[in-house]
Amino acid sequence: MSQLQNWLTANEPAIKKSNDILSKIPSNLVSLIGIADKKTFVSTDVLVITSLSVLAPLCSGIKLFRNIDDIDGDRVVVYVASFFRSGGGKTSAVNLLKDAFLGWLDEYHAAKYHESEKLKEELEKELEVCKDTQEKSLLIKKLNALKSGVDVFIPNATEAGLKESLKNGSTPLITLDNLGKMIGIAKRNEHVGQLLKMVDEIFDSANFSTNRTLSQGRTQNIKIGGLGLYAASTLGNSGLSSKMIYEGLEDGLLNRFLIVFQQEIEKNIPFEKYLSKEELKEFVIFAKKFYVYASKYNLLLSEEAKQEAIKFNAKISKEFRTKYSIGDETSGFTSRSITMLYRIAIIFHITENCDLESFENIEALLDKTVSFDREMILLSKETMLSAIDFFDYVKKEHTFKILDAANQNSRKSAAQKVLESIQRLCEKNKHCTVREITQSSRIAQKDGLLQILDDLLSIEKIKKEGEFYTV
């Protein structure tokens, strides 16, 4: 049995085939995921959910307003984490998607940075030989006006580096290749701890405050126009342990992630791992149209969409209150469901509506030499329902399974684990055997399972009929 299978509850219904998720996303994204699917051996689910974090940096400051008179709206910050065994293709999948959707943007900003650095060298040389005070002052102003460059990818972020990048207007994709080890050393490594704390703080409000320094004066509140974060980790003591997951839920860090896992590899390792020029062109055209649309509009919930969101909010509120009252640590994820839903809805709306955009003037848009007076567009009921359906699927088939598994296997007595395992098994099959209880609870006979069963029988928590146990 695999490491991940050991974590998950025995006899759970098999995860739905990956193709199910394709019915829950916009059709023009389906075709692009289909291309990527042939180049990777991760599941379609992993690719689709990962793509949300890769598209977030292209959202260009678009906001979703819940009411017309709101003073601010929701912006797109998406965190995705892939937790499965080493060698499963976690990193190669995000690398393919980031190069496909964002590679053109990185090349553009790299060229601009090269031009800026060349100009900086020329100005510094002029400044060295300049004798005129007024001309010197002008040269210094020109030097100070030069930006340090926009980041598209941040693979090895630090708190200070990320702050400078965001202050400079970047809307990057951050990748954290081994989140388990980062969490493990965060308490003794100040830099890692500060980065995770910053990531934690940015998620809810899509902004951050700079530190006050003598040279920079008062603190600044920086609003983030779009941000994606993709984290990966193996499961287990060498990566992300049960204890770390439990603590990550408790302190709130993992409650900010859409978590996806892959129990089995169903596809062959692909012979072709790179996109062709024509395939890449499809991704680039889509990404540029996506960016232009996101730069032109803000969104407002239509009345019908608002009613669906209100119903979803009521359902989530009830779920949150129940979980909070019984001390379920996944309540933090539940309380953020509305925020996550709206961000998914924004991405879906842009994807559905960007096809007719022209990107002829995209360079002027990227250089901030042209900007649009943002028009307010209604987000439809259909888009909201699609986002709800997609989000519920991800929660049920991925995020809550892994979080519940960690919760069930952490800081509980052996008797609690056994009783909860019997209850879960009996919900499906009405009764269960000792072997099934062992697999589900991970409490074996050598750990005193038979004595625990006798104790539960004696206090009438469970019943026994022949070799079968029931509740």
GROMACS .gro file of C-alpha atoms in nm:
model
  471
    1MET     CA    1   0.000   0.000   0.000
    2SER     CA    2   0.139   0.341  -0.097
    3GLN     CA    3   0.230   0.610   0.154
    4LEU     CA    4  -0.069   0.817   0.053
    5GLN     CA    5  -0.307   0.522   0.065
    6ASN     CA    6  -0.198   0.467   0.424
    7TRP     CA    7  -0.307   0.821   0.497
    8LEU     CA    8  -0.649   0.792   0.341
    9THR     CA    9  -0.952   0.620   0.480
   10ALA     CA   10  -0.990   0.261   0.362
   11ASN     CA   11  -1.286   0.175   0.138
   12GLU     CA   12  -1.346   0.537   0.034
   13PRO     CA   13  -1.518   0.545  -0.305
   14ALA     CA   14  -1.260   0.563  -0.582
   15ILE     CA   15  -1.168   0.913  -0.690
   16LYS     CA   16  -1.370   1.009  -0.993
   17LYS     CA   17  -1.187   0.982  -1.319
   18SER     CA   18  -1.000   1.299  -1.404
   19ASN     CA   19  -1.217   1.376  -1.705
   20ASP     CA   20  -1.500   1.478  -1.469
   21ILE     CA   21  -1.321   1.802  -1.388
   22LEU     CA   22  -1.314   1.908  -1.754
   23SER     CA   23  -1.693   1.945  -1.751
   24LYS     CA   24  -1.657   2.205  -1.476
   25ILE     CA   25  -1.424   2.455  -1.647
   26PRO     CA   26  -1.464   2.692  -1.945
   27SER     CA   27  -1.437   2.518  -2.282
   28ASN     CA   28  -1.144   2.724  -2.415
   29LEU     CA   29  -0.940   2.621  -2.110
   30VAL     CA   30  -1.036   2.257  -2.168
   31SER     CA   31  -0.855   2.251  -2.503
   32LEU     CA   32  -0.534   2.395  -2.353
   33ILE     CA   33  -0.541   2.150  -2.061
   34GLY     CA   34  -0.584   1.875  -2.321
   35ILE     CA   35  -0.255   1.978  -2.482
   36ALA     CA   36  -0.073   1.985  -2.148
   37ASP     CA   37  -0.229   1.650  -2.053
   38LYS     CA   38  -0.036   1.476  -2.331
   39LYS     CA   39   0.297   1.616  -2.211
   40THR     CA   40   0.271   1.523  -1.841
   41PHE     CA   41   0.183   1.217  -1.637
   42VAL     CA   42   0.001   1.395  -1.355
   43SER     CA   43  -0.377   1.366  -1.352
   44THR     CA   44  -0.601   1.609  -1.536
   45ASP     CA   45  -0.726   1.725  -1.195
   46VAL     CA   46  -0.374   1.828  -1.093
   47LEU     CA   47  -0.326   2.022  -1.418
   48VAL     CA   48  -0.660   2.204  -1.399
   49ILE     CA   49  -0.628   2.306  -1.034
   50THR     CA   50  -0.263   2.408  -1.082
   51SER     CA   51  -0.361   2.625  -1.380
   52LEU     CA   52  -0.560   2.855  -1.147
   53SER     CA   53  -0.241   2.959  -0.967
   54VAL     CA   54  -0.065   3.011  -1.302
   55LEU     CA   55  -0.345   3.227  -1.446
   56ALA     CA   56  -0.374   3.443  -1.132
   57PRO     CA   57  -0.068   3.659  -1.225
   58LEU     CA   58  -0.241   3.753  -1.553
   59CYS     CA   59  -0.545   3.900  -1.377
   60SER     CA   60  -0.401   4.254  -1.402
   61GLY     CA   61  -0.579   4.413  -1.108
   62ILE     CA   62  -0.934   4.315  -1.208
   63LYS     CA   63  -1.177   4.327  -0.915
   64LEU     CA   64  -1.509   4.164  -0.838
   65PHE     CA   65  -1.757   4.385  -0.651
   66ARG     CA   66  -2.035   4.224  -0.455
   67ASN     CA   67  -2.244   4.544  -0.453
   68ILE     CA   68  -2.228   4.847  -0.682
   69ASP     CA   69  -2.152   5.087  -0.396
   70ASP     CA   70  -1.871   4.882  -0.237
   71ILE     CA   71  -1.551   5.085  -0.197
   72ASP     CA   72  -1.331   4.789  -0.294
   73GLY     CA   73  -1.361   4.447  -0.450
   74ASP     CA   74  -1.204   4.101  -0.448
   75ARG     CA   75  -0.875   4.063  -0.634
   76VAL     CA   76  -0.719   3.739  -0.753
   77VAL     CA   77  -0.471   3.568  -0.522
   78VAL     CA   78  -0.469   3.189  -0.562
   79TYR     CA   79  -0.262   2.937  -0.367
   80VAL     CA   80  -0.246   2.575  -0.487
   81ALA     CA   81  -0.055   2.290  -0.320
   82SER     CA   82   0.015   1.946  -0.469
   83PHE     CA   83   0.079   1.681  -0.205
   84PHE     CA   84   0.179   1.338  -0.332
   85ARG     CA   85   0.469   1.101  -0.355
   86SER     CA   86   0.812   1.190  -0.489
   87GLY     CA   87   0.851   1.139  -0.862
   88GLY     CA   88   0.483   1.197  -0.935
   89GLY     CA   89   0.545   1.496  -1.162
   90LYS     CA   90   0.444   1.781  -0.929
   91THR     CA   91   0.717   2.018  -1.040
   92SER     CA   92   0.726   1.928  -1.409
   93ALA     CA   93   0.351   1.996  -1.436
   94VAL     CA   94   0.370   2.350  -1.302
   95ASN     CA   95   0.683   2.419  -1.507
   96LEU     CA   96   0.503   2.327  -1.828
   97LEU     CA   97   0.202   2.543  -1.743
   98LYS     CA   98   0.403   2.843  -1.627
   99ASP     CA   99   0.621   2.842  -1.939
  100ALA     CA  100   0.313   2.801  -2.160
  101PHE     CA  101   0.097   3.072  -2.002
  102LEU     CA  102   0.363   3.310  -1.867
  103GLY     CA  103   0.684   3.247  -2.063
  104TRP     CA  104   0.610   3.523  -2.317
  105LEU     CA  105   0.556   3.770  -2.034
  106ASP     CA  106   0.883   3.678  -1.867
  107GLU     CA  107   1.070   3.723  -2.196
  108TYR     CA  108   0.914   4.067  -2.244
  109HIS     CA  109   1.005   4.192  -1.896
  110ALA     CA  110   1.354   4.039  -1.922
  111ALA     CA  111   1.416   4.242  -2.238
  112LYS     CA  112   1.285   4.557  -2.070
  113TYR     CA  113   1.509   4.495  -1.771
  114HIS     CA  114   1.810   4.456  -2.000
  115GLU     CA  115   1.729   4.792  -2.163
  116SER     CA  116   1.690   4.955  -1.822
  117GLU     CA  117   2.022   4.818  -1.696
  118LYS     CA  118   2.199   4.940  -2.008
  119LEU     CA  119   2.052   5.289  -1.961
  120LYS     CA  120   2.151   5.279  -1.595
  121GLU     CA  121   2.514   5.210  -1.688
  122GLU     CA  122   2.514   5.500  -1.934
  123LEU     CA  123   2.364   5.742  -1.679
  124GLU     CA  124   2.611   5.635  -1.411
  125LYS     CA  125   2.902   5.697  -1.648
  126GLU     CA  126   2.764   6.042  -1.731
  127LEU     CA  127   2.724   6.116  -1.360
  128GLU     CA  128   3.086   6.027  -1.288
  129VAL     CA  129   3.223   6.291  -1.526
  130CYS     CA  130   2.946   6.551  -1.487
  131LYS     CA  131   3.058   6.881  -1.331
  132ASP     CA  132   2.739   7.084  -1.357
  133THR     CA  133   2.530   7.072  -1.036
  134GLN     CA  134   2.196   7.117  -1.210
  135GLU     CA  135   2.277   6.851  -1.470
  136LYS     CA  136   2.392   6.614  -1.193
  137SER     CA  137   2.062   6.658  -1.016
  138LEU     CA  138   1.877   6.575  -1.337
  139LEU     CA  139   2.086   6.262  -1.392
  140ILE     CA  140   2.021   6.145  -1.036
  141LYS     CA  141   1.647   6.192  -1.088
  142LYS     CA  142   1.663   5.984  -1.404
  143LEU     CA  143   1.854   5.710  -1.220
  144ASN     CA  144   1.607   5.706  -0.933
  145ALA     CA  145   1.318   5.682  -1.178
  146LEU     CA  146   1.452   5.360  -1.328
  147LYS     CA  147   1.266   5.056  -1.200
  148SER     CA  148   1.448   4.743  -1.090
  149GLY     CA  149   1.239   4.521  -1.317
  150VAL     CA  150   0.916   4.325  -1.300
  151ASP     CA  151   0.925   3.962  -1.186
  152VAL     CA  152   0.705   3.702  -1.350
  153PHE     CA  153   0.848   3.397  -1.168
  154ILE     CA  154   0.986   3.384  -0.812
  155PRO     CA  155   1.117   3.031  -0.751
  156ASN     CA  156   1.316   3.094  -0.433
  157ALA     CA  157   1.146   3.382  -0.260
  158THR     CA  158   1.253   3.563   0.052
  159GLU     CA  159   1.028   3.798   0.244
  160ALA     CA  160   1.241   4.104   0.161
  161GLY     CA  161   1.274   4.006  -0.205
  162LEU     CA  162   0.902   3.938  -0.242
  163LYS     CA  163   0.816   4.274  -0.086
  164GLU     CA  164   1.045   4.459  -0.325
  165SER     CA  165   0.903   4.266  -0.619
  166LEU     CA  166   0.543   4.350  -0.525
  167LYS     CA  167   0.628   4.714  -0.452
  168ASN     CA  168   0.767   4.734  -0.804
  169GLY     CA  169   0.437   4.626  -0.954
  170SER     CA  170   0.505   4.256  -1.008
  171THR     CA  171   0.218   4.007  -1.011
  172PRO     CA  172   0.432   3.693  -0.996
  173LEU     CA  173   0.391   3.320  -0.977
  174ILE     CA  174   0.573   3.201  -0.665
  175THR     CA  175   0.681   2.837  -0.652
  176LEU     CA  176   0.778   2.663  -0.328
  177ASP     CA  177   0.919   2.326  -0.423
  178ASN     CA  178   0.921   2.158  -0.081
  179LEU     CA  179   0.664   2.314   0.147
  180GLY     CA  180   0.699   2.034   0.403
  181LYS     CA  181   1.065   2.105   0.466
  182MET     CA  182   0.998   2.480   0.472
  183ILE     CA  183   0.733   2.439   0.740
  184GLY     CA  184   0.967   2.206   0.928
  185ILE     CA  185   1.249   2.464   0.949
  186ALA     CA  186   1.035   2.780   0.973
  187LYS     CA  187   1.066   2.804   1.352
  188ARG     CA  188   1.445   2.799   1.348
  189ASN     CA  189   1.506   2.971   1.013
  190GLU     CA  190   1.403   3.335   1.040
  191HIS     CA  191   1.397   3.399   0.663
  192VAL     CA  192   1.174   3.101   0.585
  193GLY     CA  193   0.947   3.184   0.879
  194GLN     CA  194   0.906   3.546   0.764
  195LEU     CA  195   0.827   3.439   0.407
  196LEU     CA  196   0.556   3.195   0.517
  197LYS     CA  197   0.415   3.459   0.750
  198MET     CA  198   0.399   3.709   0.465
  199VAL     CA  199   0.235   3.456   0.231
  200ASP     CA  200  -0.011   3.386   0.511
  201GLU     CA  201  -0.097   3.754   0.556
  202ILE     CA  202  -0.128   3.843   0.187
  203PHE     CA  203  -0.394   3.586   0.105
  204ASP     CA  204  -0.706   3.729   0.267
  205SER     CA  205  -0.680   4.094   0.166
  206ALA     CA  206  -0.451   4.079  -0.140
  207ASN     CA  207  -0.229   4.351   0.004
  208PHE     CA  208   0.060   4.400   0.243
  209SER     CA  209   0.222   4.682   0.439
  210THR     CA  210   0.587   4.775   0.407
  211ASN     CA  211   0.812   4.808   0.710
  212ARG     CA  212   0.886   5.157   0.833
  213THR     CA  213   1.248   5.259   0.773
  214LEU     CA  214   1.436   5.584   0.826
  215SER     CA  215   1.522   5.609   0.456
  216GLN     CA  216   1.179   5.526   0.314
  217GLY     CA  217   0.963   5.715   0.563
  218ARG     CA  218   0.608   5.610   0.645
  219THR     CA  219   0.470   5.264   0.582
  220GLN     CA  220   0.297   5.192   0.252
  221ASN     CA  221  -0.004   4.972   0.188
  222ILE     CA  222   0.059   4.787  -0.139
  223LYS     CA  223  -0.242   4.643  -0.321
  224ILE     CA  224  -0.164   4.334  -0.526
  225GLY     CA  225  -0.314   4.312  -0.876
  226GLY     CA  226  -0.277   3.934  -0.900
  227LEU     CA  227  -0.065   3.665  -0.741
  228GLY     CA  228  -0.025   3.291  -0.783
  229LEU     CA  229   0.150   3.055  -0.546
  230TYR     CA  230   0.220   2.691  -0.624
  231ALA     CA  231   0.360   2.472  -0.348
  232ALA     CA  232   0.454   2.106  -0.364
  233SER     CA  233   0.554   1.848  -0.108
  234THR     CA  234   0.577   1.477  -0.056
  235LEU     CA  235   0.375   1.331   0.231
  236GLY     CA  236   0.533   1.163   0.529
  237ASN     CA  237   0.808   1.231   0.779
  238SER     CA  238   1.062   1.324   0.511
  239GLY     CA  239   0.823   1.582   0.363
  240LEU     CA  240   0.493   1.700   0.504
  241SER     CA  241   0.409   1.494   0.812
  242SER     CA  242   0.069   1.444   0.969
  243LYS     CA  243   0.182   1.667   1.256
  244MET     CA  244   0.281   1.945   1.014
  245ILE     CA  245  -0.054   1.929   0.835
  246TYR     CA  246  -0.239   1.947   1.164
  247GLU     CA  247  -0.029   2.243   1.276
  248GLY     CA  248  -0.067   2.405   0.933
  249LEU     CA  249  -0.443   2.388   0.977
  250GLU     CA  250  -0.421   2.513   1.332
  251ASP     CA  251  -0.209   2.820   1.252
  252GLY     CA  252  -0.400   2.890   0.930
  253LEU     CA  253  -0.131   2.851   0.663
  254LEU     CA  254  -0.275   2.543   0.490
  255ASN     CA  255  -0.629   2.681   0.515
  256ARG     CA  256  -0.536   2.921   0.235
  257PHE     CA  257  -0.452   2.652  -0.021
  258LEU     CA  258  -0.654   2.455  -0.271
  259ILE     CA  259  -0.491   2.119  -0.204
  260VAL     CA  260  -0.473   1.853  -0.474
  261PHE     CA  261  -0.330   1.505  -0.446
  262GLN     CA  262  -0.282   1.206  -0.671
  263GLN     CA  263  -0.323   0.860  -0.528
  264GLU     CA  264  -0.226   0.664  -0.839
  265ILE     CA  265  -0.050   0.735  -1.168
  266GLU     CA  266  -0.278   0.615  -1.448
  267LYS     CA  267  -0.088   0.761  -1.743
  268ASN     CA  268   0.241   0.654  -1.897
  269ILE     CA  269   0.540   0.885  -1.873
  270PRO     CA  270   0.497   1.080  -2.199
  271PHE     CA  271   0.751   1.045  -2.476
  272GLU     CA  272   0.692   1.409  -2.577
  273LYS     CA  273   0.744   1.645  -2.284
  274TYR     CA  274   0.776   1.981  -2.464
  275LEU     CA  275   0.517   2.188  -2.646
  276SER     CA  276   0.553   2.237  -3.019
  277LYS     CA  277   0.571   2.591  -3.158
  278GLU     CA  278   0.209   2.573  -3.270
  279GLU     CA  279   0.092   2.439  -2.933
  280LEU     CA  280   0.281   2.713  -2.748
  281LYS     CA  281   0.124   2.971  -2.978
  282GLU     CA  282  -0.223   2.863  -2.864
  283PHE     CA  283  -0.131   2.920  -2.499
  284VAL     CA  284   0.031   3.258  -2.571
  285ILE     CA  285  -0.264   3.390  -2.772
  286PHE     CA  286  -0.503   3.287  -2.495
  287ALA     CA  287  -0.281   3.436  -2.222
  288LYS     CA  288  -0.246   3.772  -2.399
  289LYS     CA  289  -0.620   3.798  -2.457
  290PHE     CA  290  -0.677   3.701  -2.094
  291TYR     CA  291  -0.439   3.976  -1.976
  292VAL     CA  292  -0.596   4.244  -2.200
  293TYR     CA  293  -0.950   4.159  -2.086
  294ALA     CA  294  -0.844   4.164  -1.720
  295SER     CA  295  -0.689   4.508  -1.777
  296LYS     CA  296  -1.008   4.660  -1.919
  297TYR     CA  297  -1.287   4.556  -1.685
  298ASN     CA  298  -1.407   4.519  -1.330
  299LEU     CA  299  -1.684   4.277  -1.239
  300LEU     CA  300  -2.008   4.314  -1.049
  301LEU     CA  301  -2.229   4.028  -0.937
  302SER     CA  302  -2.551   4.020  -1.135
  303GLU     CA  303  -2.863   3.990  -0.919
  304GLU     CA  304  -2.898   3.624  -1.015
  305ALA     CA  305  -2.532   3.554  -0.940
  306LYS     CA  306  -2.564   3.736  -0.610
  307GLN     CA  307  -2.856   3.515  -0.507
  308GLU     CA  308  -2.651   3.202  -0.581
  309ALA     CA  309  -2.359   3.347  -0.385
  310ILE     CA  310  -2.588   3.428  -0.091
  311LYS     CA  311  -2.718   3.067  -0.087
  312PHE     CA  312  -2.362   2.936  -0.100
  313ASN     CA  313  -2.266   3.176   0.179
  314ALA     CA  314  -2.549   3.045   0.399
  315LYS     CA  315  -2.443   2.685   0.340
  316ILE     CA  316  -2.078   2.765   0.413
  317SER     CA  317  -2.171   2.962   0.727
  318LYS     CA  318  -2.360   2.662   0.867
  319GLU     CA  319  -2.070   2.430   0.782
  320PHE     CA  320  -1.823   2.670   0.944
  321ARG     CA  321  -2.024   2.707   1.267
  322THR     CA  322  -2.057   2.330   1.300
  323LYS     CA  323  -1.688   2.265   1.241
  324TYR     CA  324  -1.580   2.551   1.466
  325SER     CA  325  -1.799   2.431   1.752
  326ILE     CA  326  -1.652   2.079   1.748
  327GLY     CA  327  -1.294   2.202   1.707
  328ASP     CA  328  -1.248   2.079   1.350
  329GLU     CA  329  -0.934   2.257   1.229
  330THR     CA  330  -1.057   2.259   0.868
  331SER     CA  331  -1.306   2.527   0.977
  332GLY     CA  332  -1.045   2.785   0.873
  333PHE     CA  333  -1.056   2.661   0.515
  334THR     CA  334  -1.436   2.665   0.526
  335SER     CA  335  -1.443   3.027   0.643
  336ARG     CA  336  -1.232   3.124   0.339
  337SER     CA  337  -1.454   2.940   0.091
  338ILE     CA  338  -1.638   3.253  -0.022
  339THR     CA  339  -1.309   3.435  -0.087
  340MET     CA  340  -1.174   3.140  -0.284
  341LEU     CA  341  -1.499   3.099  -0.476
  342TYR     CA  342  -1.500   3.461  -0.595
  343ARG     CA  343  -1.141   3.435  -0.715
  344ILE     CA  344  -1.222   3.122  -0.913
  345ALA     CA  345  -1.532   3.295  -1.055
  346ILE     CA  346  -1.318   3.589  -1.175
  347ILE     CA  347  -1.078   3.354  -1.357
  348PHE     CA  348  -1.369   3.164  -1.511
  349HIS     CA  349  -1.535   3.488  -1.626
  350ILE     CA  350  -1.218   3.621  -1.792
  351THR     CA  351  -1.157   3.284  -1.958
  352GLU     CA  352  -1.512   3.268  -2.093
  353ASN     CA  353  -1.512   3.623  -2.230
  354CYS     CA  354  -1.159   3.703  -2.349
  355ASP     CA  355  -1.165   3.530  -2.689
  356LEU     CA  356  -1.270   3.840  -2.884
  357GLU     CA  357  -1.000   4.065  -2.737
  358SER     CA  358  -0.722   4.211  -2.951
  359PHE     CA  359  -0.370   4.222  -2.811
  360GLU     CA  360  -0.214   4.454  -3.070
  361ASN     CA  361  -0.140   4.721  -2.807
  362ILE     CA  362  -0.033   4.481  -2.533
  363GLU     CA  363   0.318   4.627  -2.507
  364ALA     CA  364   0.177   4.971  -2.428
  365LEU     CA  365  -0.044   4.806  -2.171
  366LEU     CA  366   0.251   4.623  -2.013
  367ASP     CA  367   0.461   4.941  -2.011
  368LYS     CA  368   0.176   5.131  -1.842
  369THR     CA  369   0.186   5.390  -2.121
  370VAL     CA  370  -0.181   5.322  -2.189
  371SER     CA  371  -0.458   5.232  -1.946
  372PHE     CA  372  -0.831   5.179  -1.969
  373ASP     CA  373  -1.109   5.341  -1.772
  374ARG     CA  374  -1.235   5.013  -1.638
  375GLU     CA  375  -1.587   4.930  -1.744
  376MET     CA  376  -1.808   4.744  -1.496
  377ILE     CA  377  -1.928   4.411  -1.640
  378LEU     CA  378  -2.181   4.178  -1.481
  379LEU     CA  379  -2.067   3.833  -1.368
  380SER     CA  380  -2.343   3.593  -1.463
  381LYS     CA  381  -2.537   3.336  -1.263
  382GLU     CA  382  -2.401   3.065  -1.494
  383THR     CA  383  -2.039   3.159  -1.418
  384MET     CA  384  -2.109   3.168  -1.045
  385LEU     CA  385  -2.274   2.824  -1.057
  386SER     CA  386  -1.978   2.687  -1.257
  387ALA     CA  387  -1.737   2.824  -0.997
  388ILE     CA  388  -1.943   2.674  -0.711
  389ASP     CA  389  -1.957   2.335  -0.886
  390PHE     CA  390  -1.583   2.340  -0.951
  391PHE     CA  391  -1.495   2.452  -0.598
  392ASP     CA  392  -1.718   2.187  -0.439
  393TYR     CA  393  -1.553   1.922  -0.657
  394VAL     CA  394  -1.202   2.027  -0.551
  395LYS     CA  395  -1.303   2.032  -0.184
  396LYS     CA  396  -1.470   1.692  -0.195
  397GLU     CA  397  -1.230   1.505  -0.421
  398HIS     CA  398  -0.906   1.659  -0.298
  399THR     CA  399  -0.870   1.926  -0.033
  400PHE     CA  400  -1.099   1.797   0.241
  401LYS     CA  401  -0.991   1.436   0.197
  402ILE     CA  402  -0.629   1.511   0.269
  403LEU     CA  403  -0.709   1.761   0.545
  404ASP     CA  404  -0.957   1.527   0.709
  405ALA     CA  405  -0.705   1.244   0.686
  406ALA     CA  406  -0.451   1.453   0.873
  407ASN     CA  407  -0.712   1.557   1.127
  408GLN     CA  408  -0.822   1.197   1.186
  409ASN     CA  409  -0.467   1.079   1.240
  410SER     CA  410  -0.335   1.355   1.465
  411ARG     CA  411  -0.364   1.414   1.838
  412LYS     CA  412  -0.646   1.169   1.893
  413SER     CA  413  -0.653   0.871   2.122
  414ALA     CA  414  -0.640   0.524   1.973
  415ALA     CA  415  -0.996   0.463   2.093
  416GLN     CA  416  -1.120   0.778   1.916
  417LYS     CA  417  -0.952   0.675   1.592
  418VAL     CA  418  -1.102   0.325   1.609
  419LEU     CA  419  -1.452   0.448   1.690
  420GLU     CA  420  -1.447   0.709   1.412
  421SER     CA  421  -1.319   0.448   1.167
  422ILE     CA  422  -1.605   0.212   1.254
  423GLN     CA  423  -1.856   0.494   1.217
  424ARG     CA  424  -1.722   0.587   0.873
  425LEU     CA  425  -1.713   0.226   0.753
  426CYS     CA  426  -2.063   0.156   0.878
  427GLU     CA  427  -2.201   0.460   0.697
  428LYS     CA  428  -2.107   0.284   0.375
  429ASN     CA  429  -2.139  -0.088   0.444
  430LYS     CA  430  -2.352  -0.111   0.765
  431HIS     CA  431  -2.084  -0.330   0.924
  432CYS     CA  432  -1.710  -0.389   0.913
  433THR     CA  433  -1.441  -0.643   1.000
  434VAL     CA  434  -1.132  -0.622   1.219
  435ARG     CA  435  -0.916  -0.606   0.907
  436GLU     CA  436  -1.112  -0.310   0.767
  437ILE     CA  437  -1.093  -0.131   1.102
  438THR     CA  438  -0.716  -0.186   1.111
  439GLN     CA  439  -0.673  -0.040   0.762
  440SER     CA  440  -0.899   0.256   0.834
  441SER     CA  441  -0.772   0.352   1.179
  442ARG     CA  442  -0.411   0.237   1.137
  443ILE     CA  443  -0.443   0.075   1.482
  444ALA     CA  444  -0.327  -0.289   1.462
  445GLN     CA  445  -0.370  -0.583   1.704
  446LYS     CA  446  -0.018  -0.526   1.829
  447ASP     CA  447  -0.131  -0.174   1.926
  448GLY     CA  448  -0.415  -0.312   2.138
  449LEU     CA  449  -0.695  -0.302   1.881
  450LEU     CA  450  -0.885  -0.602   2.025
  451GLN     CA  451  -0.878  -0.452   2.375
  452ILE     CA  452  -1.007  -0.120   2.238
  453LEU     CA  453  -1.291  -0.304   2.061
  454ASP     CA  454  -1.380  -0.487   2.383
  455ASP     CA  455  -1.382  -0.155   2.572
  456LEU     CA  456  -1.608   0.008   2.314
  457LEU     CA  457  -1.842  -0.293   2.330
  458SER     CA  458  -1.855  -0.275   2.710
  459ILE     CA  459  -1.971   0.087   2.708
  460GLU     CA  460  -2.212   0.015   2.422
  461LYS     CA  461  -2.044   0.250   2.174
  462ILE     CA  462  -2.043  -0.034   1.920
  463LYS     CA  463  -2.210  -0.371   1.869
  464LYS     CA  464  -2.081  -0.706   1.743
  465GLU     CA  465  -2.265  -0.958   1.527
  466GLY     CA  466  -2.049  -1.262   1.457
  467GLU     CA  467  -1.726  -1.133   1.301
  468PHE     CA  468  -1.883  -0.799   1.210
  469TYR     CA  469  -1.885  -0.475   1.410
  470THR     CA  470  -2.162  -0.214   1.381
  471VAL     CA  471  -2.266   0.108   1.555
   0.00000   0.00000   0.00000
